[in-house]
Amino acid sequence: DALVLDVKTGSGAFMREKKDALRLAKSMLDIGRRARKKMAALITDMNQPLGAAVGNALEIKQTVQILAGAESPLTRDFVELTEVLGGWMLFLGGISKTSIDGKERIRQARLDGSGLRKFAEMIRAQGGNAAVCERPEEILARAKIKKTVTSPWKGFVNVLEARSVGVAALLLGAGRRTQESSVDASAGILLHKKVGDSVERGEAVADLFTSRQDWLDGAEKMFLSGLTVTKVKPRPVLLIHQILRS
């Protein structure tokens, strides 16, 4: 009966330019109107990765931590966007009077544990191991190799390009290089810094996880190619650029 669209824009998005993302959102909303569906489209930022984790097992572990009520500056954008999207869904679905009320209900479900219990129920319904919600370290795949990437510069993180981070994760095995390639569930990247954070020369900015030693150098170079550190602190990232209704 209702749909909420998260239309990304930025370096890591399909629609890198905001005007193209806006055009796509309007087109999708037009389809929704023709189908007589209640819809909302949020134009959201994807210039840097959301949250701190990139990669299958790392992202599931992050999800469990968040649903268990954990708070972290590195995952604040991930949590905020999830709560806003969920709030709109509850509003359009007739569960909440407003999207703001819906957002608060999503937040409460995260903090009181009911969201984590529902996630475990969803995993069981699909034949998965719901024990991951209690013991993610024991259940999830763990990489054989870990390497810490340090900053060559001192200052503030001005750019952390989502595309470069995504390609770096792919090179570690978290994505498919070819259609025939397999995905390494343990591979990925754990961020220690996001845009706006201060960083010292030699300080850790990310951890790389992989099962292949020979993949590390290329992934590290790709990651650093998307990192820019400047002397001046950048303006805060605008997470939600625009909200449209059908």
Tab-separated table of C-alpha atoms in Angstrom:
chain	number	residue	atom	x	y	z
A	1	ASP	CA	0.000	0.000	0.000
A	2	ALA	CA	2.911	2.345	0.576
A	3	LEU	CA	6.574	2.698	-0.386
A	4	VAL	CA	9.468	4.756	0.966
A	5	LEU	CA	12.333	5.281	-1.476
A	6	ASP	CA	15.917	6.010	-0.436
A	7	VAL	CA	17.437	7.669	-3.510
A	8	LYS	CA	21.192	8.101	-3.071
A	9	THR	CA	23.331	10.856	-4.512
A	10	GLY	CA	27.088	11.348	-4.349
A	11	SER	CA	30.301	9.539	-5.254
A	12	GLY	CA	29.057	6.133	-4.121
A	13	ALA	CA	25.606	6.392	-5.682
A	14	PHE	CA	24.171	5.292	-9.006
A	15	MET	CA	23.043	8.897	-9.478
A	16	ARG	CA	26.159	10.861	-8.539
A	17	GLU	CA	24.630	14.274	-9.288
A	18	LYS	CA	21.784	15.528	-7.101
A	19	LYS	CA	19.788	16.741	-10.133
A	20	ASP	CA	19.850	13.212	-11.581
A	21	ALA	CA	18.803	11.681	-8.256
A	22	LEU	CA	15.961	14.190	-8.055
A	23	ARG	CA	14.833	13.326	-11.571
A	24	LEU	CA	14.875	9.601	-10.723
A	25	ALA	CA	12.908	10.186	-7.515
A	26	LYS	CA	10.240	12.208	-9.319
A	27	SER	CA	9.960	9.526	-11.986
A	28	MET	CA	9.479	6.820	-9.354
A	29	LEU	CA	6.894	8.916	-7.518
A	30	ASP	CA	5.009	9.396	-10.784
A	31	ILE	CA	4.859	5.612	-11.208
A	32	GLY	CA	3.564	5.368	-7.640
A	33	ARG	CA	0.806	7.897	-8.334
A	34	ARG	CA	-0.308	5.931	-11.379
A	35	ALA	CA	-0.416	2.788	-9.263
A	36	ARG	CA	-2.314	4.694	-6.554
A	37	LYS	CA	0.326	3.982	-3.930
A	38	LYS	CA	1.267	6.292	-1.085
A	39	MET	CA	4.941	7.118	-1.535
A	40	ALA	CA	7.753	9.263	-0.229
A	41	ALA	CA	11.255	9.653	-1.689
A	42	LEU	CA	14.244	10.832	0.311
A	43	ILE	CA	17.291	12.189	-1.529
A	44	THR	CA	20.129	11.097	0.755
A	45	ASP	CA	23.885	11.561	0.757
A	46	MET	CA	26.271	8.808	-0.353
A	47	ASN	CA	29.519	10.733	-0.679
A	48	GLN	CA	30.967	8.785	2.238
A	49	PRO	CA	30.019	5.315	3.534
A	50	LEU	CA	27.149	5.091	5.994
A	51	GLY	CA	28.130	3.770	9.387
A	52	ALA	CA	31.515	2.254	10.132
A	53	ALA	CA	31.332	-1.172	8.478
A	54	VAL	CA	31.710	-2.214	4.838
A	55	GLY	CA	31.410	-5.936	4.090
A	56	ASN	CA	28.966	-8.742	4.823
A	57	ALA	CA	29.918	-10.068	8.272
A	58	LEU	CA	31.139	-6.671	9.464
A	59	GLU	CA	27.829	-5.024	8.521
A	60	ILE	CA	25.751	-7.728	10.226
A	61	LYS	CA	27.818	-7.359	13.398
A	62	GLN	CA	27.292	-3.583	13.225
A	63	THR	CA	23.549	-4.128	12.750
A	64	VAL	CA	23.341	-6.354	15.820
A	65	GLN	CA	25.268	-3.815	17.892
A	66	ILE	CA	22.974	-0.982	16.791
A	67	LEU	CA	19.819	-3.019	17.440
A	68	ALA	CA	21.222	-3.791	20.875
A	69	GLY	CA	21.196	-0.047	21.560
A	70	ALA	CA	24.878	0.751	20.995
A	71	GLU	CA	25.674	4.400	20.251
A	72	SER	CA	28.728	5.510	18.270
A	73	PRO	CA	29.676	8.717	16.426
A	74	LEU	CA	30.779	6.528	13.499
A	75	THR	CA	27.332	4.960	13.097
A	76	ARG	CA	25.251	8.029	13.913
A	77	ASP	CA	24.458	8.722	10.240
A	78	PHE	CA	23.433	5.095	9.671
A	79	VAL	CA	21.102	5.167	12.680
A	80	GLU	CA	19.638	8.570	11.794
A	81	LEU	CA	18.817	7.585	8.230
A	82	THR	CA	17.291	4.259	9.290
A	83	GLU	CA	15.095	5.982	11.841
A	84	VAL	CA	13.935	8.631	9.368
A	85	LEU	CA	13.165	6.074	6.630
A	86	GLY	CA	11.387	3.839	9.120
A	87	GLY	CA	9.449	6.780	10.496
A	88	TRP	CA	8.131	7.627	7.044
A	89	MET	CA	7.189	3.997	6.448
A	90	LEU	CA	5.201	3.813	9.685
A	91	PHE	CA	3.455	7.086	8.812
A	92	LEU	CA	2.532	6.071	5.260
A	93	GLY	CA	1.508	2.634	6.522
A	94	GLY	CA	-0.940	4.203	8.966
A	95	ILE	CA	0.873	3.079	12.114
A	96	SER	CA	1.984	6.544	13.240
A	97	LYS	CA	0.251	9.917	13.020
A	98	THR	CA	3.341	11.642	11.613
A	99	SER	CA	6.747	10.652	10.281
A	100	ILE	CA	8.280	12.205	13.406
A	101	ASP	CA	6.165	9.971	15.641
A	102	GLY	CA	7.183	7.043	13.462
A	103	LYS	CA	10.840	7.911	13.810
A	104	GLU	CA	10.499	7.920	17.602
A	105	ARG	CA	8.859	4.484	17.518
A	106	ILE	CA	11.735	3.142	15.444
A	107	ARG	CA	14.186	4.646	17.917
A	108	GLN	CA	12.394	3.106	20.887
A	109	ALA	CA	12.361	-0.320	19.194
A	110	ARG	CA	16.121	-0.040	18.829
A	111	LEU	CA	16.673	1.011	22.432
A	112	ASP	CA	14.247	-1.381	24.174
A	113	GLY	CA	15.464	-4.508	22.388
A	114	SER	CA	12.262	-5.252	20.469
A	115	GLY	CA	13.976	-4.415	17.168
A	116	LEU	CA	16.710	-6.974	17.840
A	117	ARG	CA	14.121	-9.605	18.795
A	118	LYS	CA	12.253	-8.945	15.551
A	119	PHE	CA	15.508	-9.225	13.583
A	120	ALA	CA	16.150	-12.637	15.194
A	121	GLU	CA	12.615	-13.687	14.249
A	122	MET	CA	13.232	-12.652	10.628
A	123	ILE	CA	16.486	-14.644	10.537
A	124	ARG	CA	14.772	-17.790	11.889
A	125	ALA	CA	11.925	-17.406	9.372
A	126	GLN	CA	14.492	-17.519	6.551
A	127	GLY	CA	16.346	-20.536	7.906
A	128	GLY	CA	19.282	-18.586	9.339
A	129	ASN	CA	21.056	-18.864	12.668
A	130	ALA	CA	19.392	-16.350	14.988
A	131	ALA	CA	22.146	-16.887	17.560
A	132	VAL	CA	24.043	-14.243	15.615
A	133	CYS	CA	21.934	-11.701	17.495
A	134	GLU	CA	23.458	-12.893	20.780
A	135	ARG	CA	26.939	-14.040	19.760
A	136	PRO	CA	27.918	-12.398	16.453
A	137	GLU	CA	31.651	-12.985	17.033
A	138	GLU	CA	31.086	-16.751	17.265
A	139	ILE	CA	28.652	-17.108	14.377
A	140	LEU	CA	29.921	-14.716	11.706
A	141	ALA	CA	32.813	-15.412	9.349
A	142	ARG	CA	36.135	-13.992	10.535
A	143	ALA	CA	38.911	-12.879	8.205
A	144	LYS	CA	42.327	-14.509	8.397
A	145	ILE	CA	44.180	-11.241	7.755
A	146	LYS	CA	43.748	-7.761	9.224
A	147	LYS	CA	45.722	-4.646	8.331
A	148	THR	CA	45.377	-1.188	9.839
A	149	VAL	CA	45.545	1.766	7.445
A	150	THR	CA	47.057	4.910	8.944
A	151	SER	CA	46.790	8.511	7.796
A	152	PRO	CA	49.812	9.966	5.988
A	153	TRP	CA	48.619	13.430	7.008
A	154	LYS	CA	47.509	15.479	10.011
A	155	GLY	CA	44.332	17.555	10.026
A	156	PHE	CA	40.638	16.873	9.442
A	157	VAL	CA	39.053	14.268	7.183
A	158	ASN	CA	37.588	16.376	4.379
A	159	VAL	CA	36.698	13.587	1.931
A	160	LEU	CA	36.126	9.873	2.426
A	161	GLU	CA	34.901	8.913	-1.019
A	162	ALA	CA	32.284	6.179	-0.849
A	163	ARG	CA	33.172	4.798	-4.268
A	164	SER	CA	36.867	4.370	-3.410
A	165	VAL	CA	36.014	2.672	-0.118
A	166	GLY	CA	33.545	0.403	-1.891
A	167	VAL	CA	36.059	-0.593	-4.567
A	168	ALA	CA	38.679	-1.205	-1.867
A	169	ALA	CA	36.250	-3.556	-0.105
A	170	LEU	CA	35.616	-5.340	-3.406
A	171	LEU	CA	39.373	-5.792	-3.892
A	172	LEU	CA	39.545	-7.389	-0.436
A	173	GLY	CA	36.960	-9.967	-1.514
A	174	ALA	CA	33.785	-8.385	-0.118
A	175	GLY	CA	32.372	-8.034	-3.644
A	176	ARG	CA	32.617	-9.848	-6.963
A	177	ARG	CA	35.424	-8.925	-9.361
A	178	THR	CA	33.675	-10.944	-12.080
A	179	GLN	CA	30.255	-12.569	-12.368
A	180	GLU	CA	31.844	-15.929	-11.572
A	181	SER	CA	33.711	-14.691	-8.475
A	182	SER	CA	32.590	-15.713	-5.008
A	183	VAL	CA	32.067	-13.278	-2.133
A	184	ASP	CA	34.175	-13.613	1.021
A	185	ALA	CA	31.718	-12.902	3.846
A	186	SER	CA	34.556	-12.094	6.249
A	187	ALA	CA	36.206	-9.463	4.025
A	188	GLY	CA	35.641	-5.744	4.315
A	189	ILE	CA	36.594	-2.490	5.973
A	190	LEU	CA	35.997	-1.083	9.443
A	191	LEU	CA	36.303	2.698	9.578
A	192	HIS	CA	37.858	4.599	12.475
A	193	LYS	CA	37.352	8.073	11.009
A	194	LYS	CA	34.584	9.851	9.092
A	195	VAL	CA	34.323	13.261	7.413
A	196	GLY	CA	34.914	16.034	9.953
A	197	ASP	CA	36.964	13.928	12.359
A	198	SER	CA	40.437	15.093	13.392
A	199	VAL	CA	43.337	12.790	12.586
A	200	GLU	CA	47.040	12.685	13.446
A	201	ARG	CA	49.775	11.563	11.065
A	202	GLY	CA	50.149	7.815	11.578
A	203	GLU	CA	46.769	7.461	13.310
A	204	ALA	CA	44.492	4.577	12.305
A	205	VAL	CA	41.753	5.525	9.845
A	206	ALA	CA	40.520	2.028	8.965
A	207	ASP	CA	41.067	-1.707	9.351
A	208	LEU	CA	41.146	-3.911	6.251
A	209	PHE	CA	39.985	-7.535	6.472
A	210	THR	CA	40.686	-10.226	3.877
A	211	SER	CA	41.708	-13.842	3.354
A	212	ARG	CA	44.345	-13.031	0.724
A	213	GLN	CA	47.607	-11.261	1.598
A	214	ASP	CA	48.213	-10.326	-2.035
A	215	TRP	CA	44.982	-8.296	-2.147
A	216	LEU	CA	45.971	-5.907	0.660
A	217	ASP	CA	48.270	-3.479	-1.186
A	218	GLY	CA	45.832	-2.716	-3.990
A	219	ALA	CA	42.957	-2.288	-1.543
A	220	GLU	CA	44.982	0.026	0.699
A	221	LYS	CA	46.032	2.203	-2.241
A	222	MET	CA	42.428	2.403	-3.434
A	223	PHE	CA	41.209	3.351	0.052
A	224	LEU	CA	43.824	6.093	0.473
A	225	SER	CA	43.032	7.453	-3.000
A	226	GLY	CA	39.589	8.379	-1.669
A	227	LEU	CA	40.850	9.978	1.547
A	228	THR	CA	41.551	13.716	1.730
A	229	VAL	CA	42.837	15.390	4.915
A	230	THR	CA	42.905	19.193	5.186
A	231	LYS	CA	43.937	21.738	7.802
A	232	VAL	CA	40.457	23.267	7.957
A	233	LYS	CA	37.539	21.307	9.386
A	234	PRO	CA	34.828	20.810	6.735
A	235	ARG	CA	31.172	21.658	7.180
A	236	PRO	CA	28.964	18.891	8.593
A	237	VAL	CA	27.672	16.435	5.998
A	238	LEU	CA	24.043	17.012	4.994
A	239	LEU	CA	22.579	13.507	5.269
A	240	ILE	CA	19.092	14.123	3.876
A	241	HIS	CA	19.020	16.605	0.999
A	242	GLN	CA	15.316	16.599	0.212
A	243	ILE	CA	12.047	14.763	0.921
A	244	LEU	CA	9.389	14.390	-1.787
A	245	ARG	CA	5.827	13.079	-1.550
A	246	SER	CA	3.655	11.551	-4.232
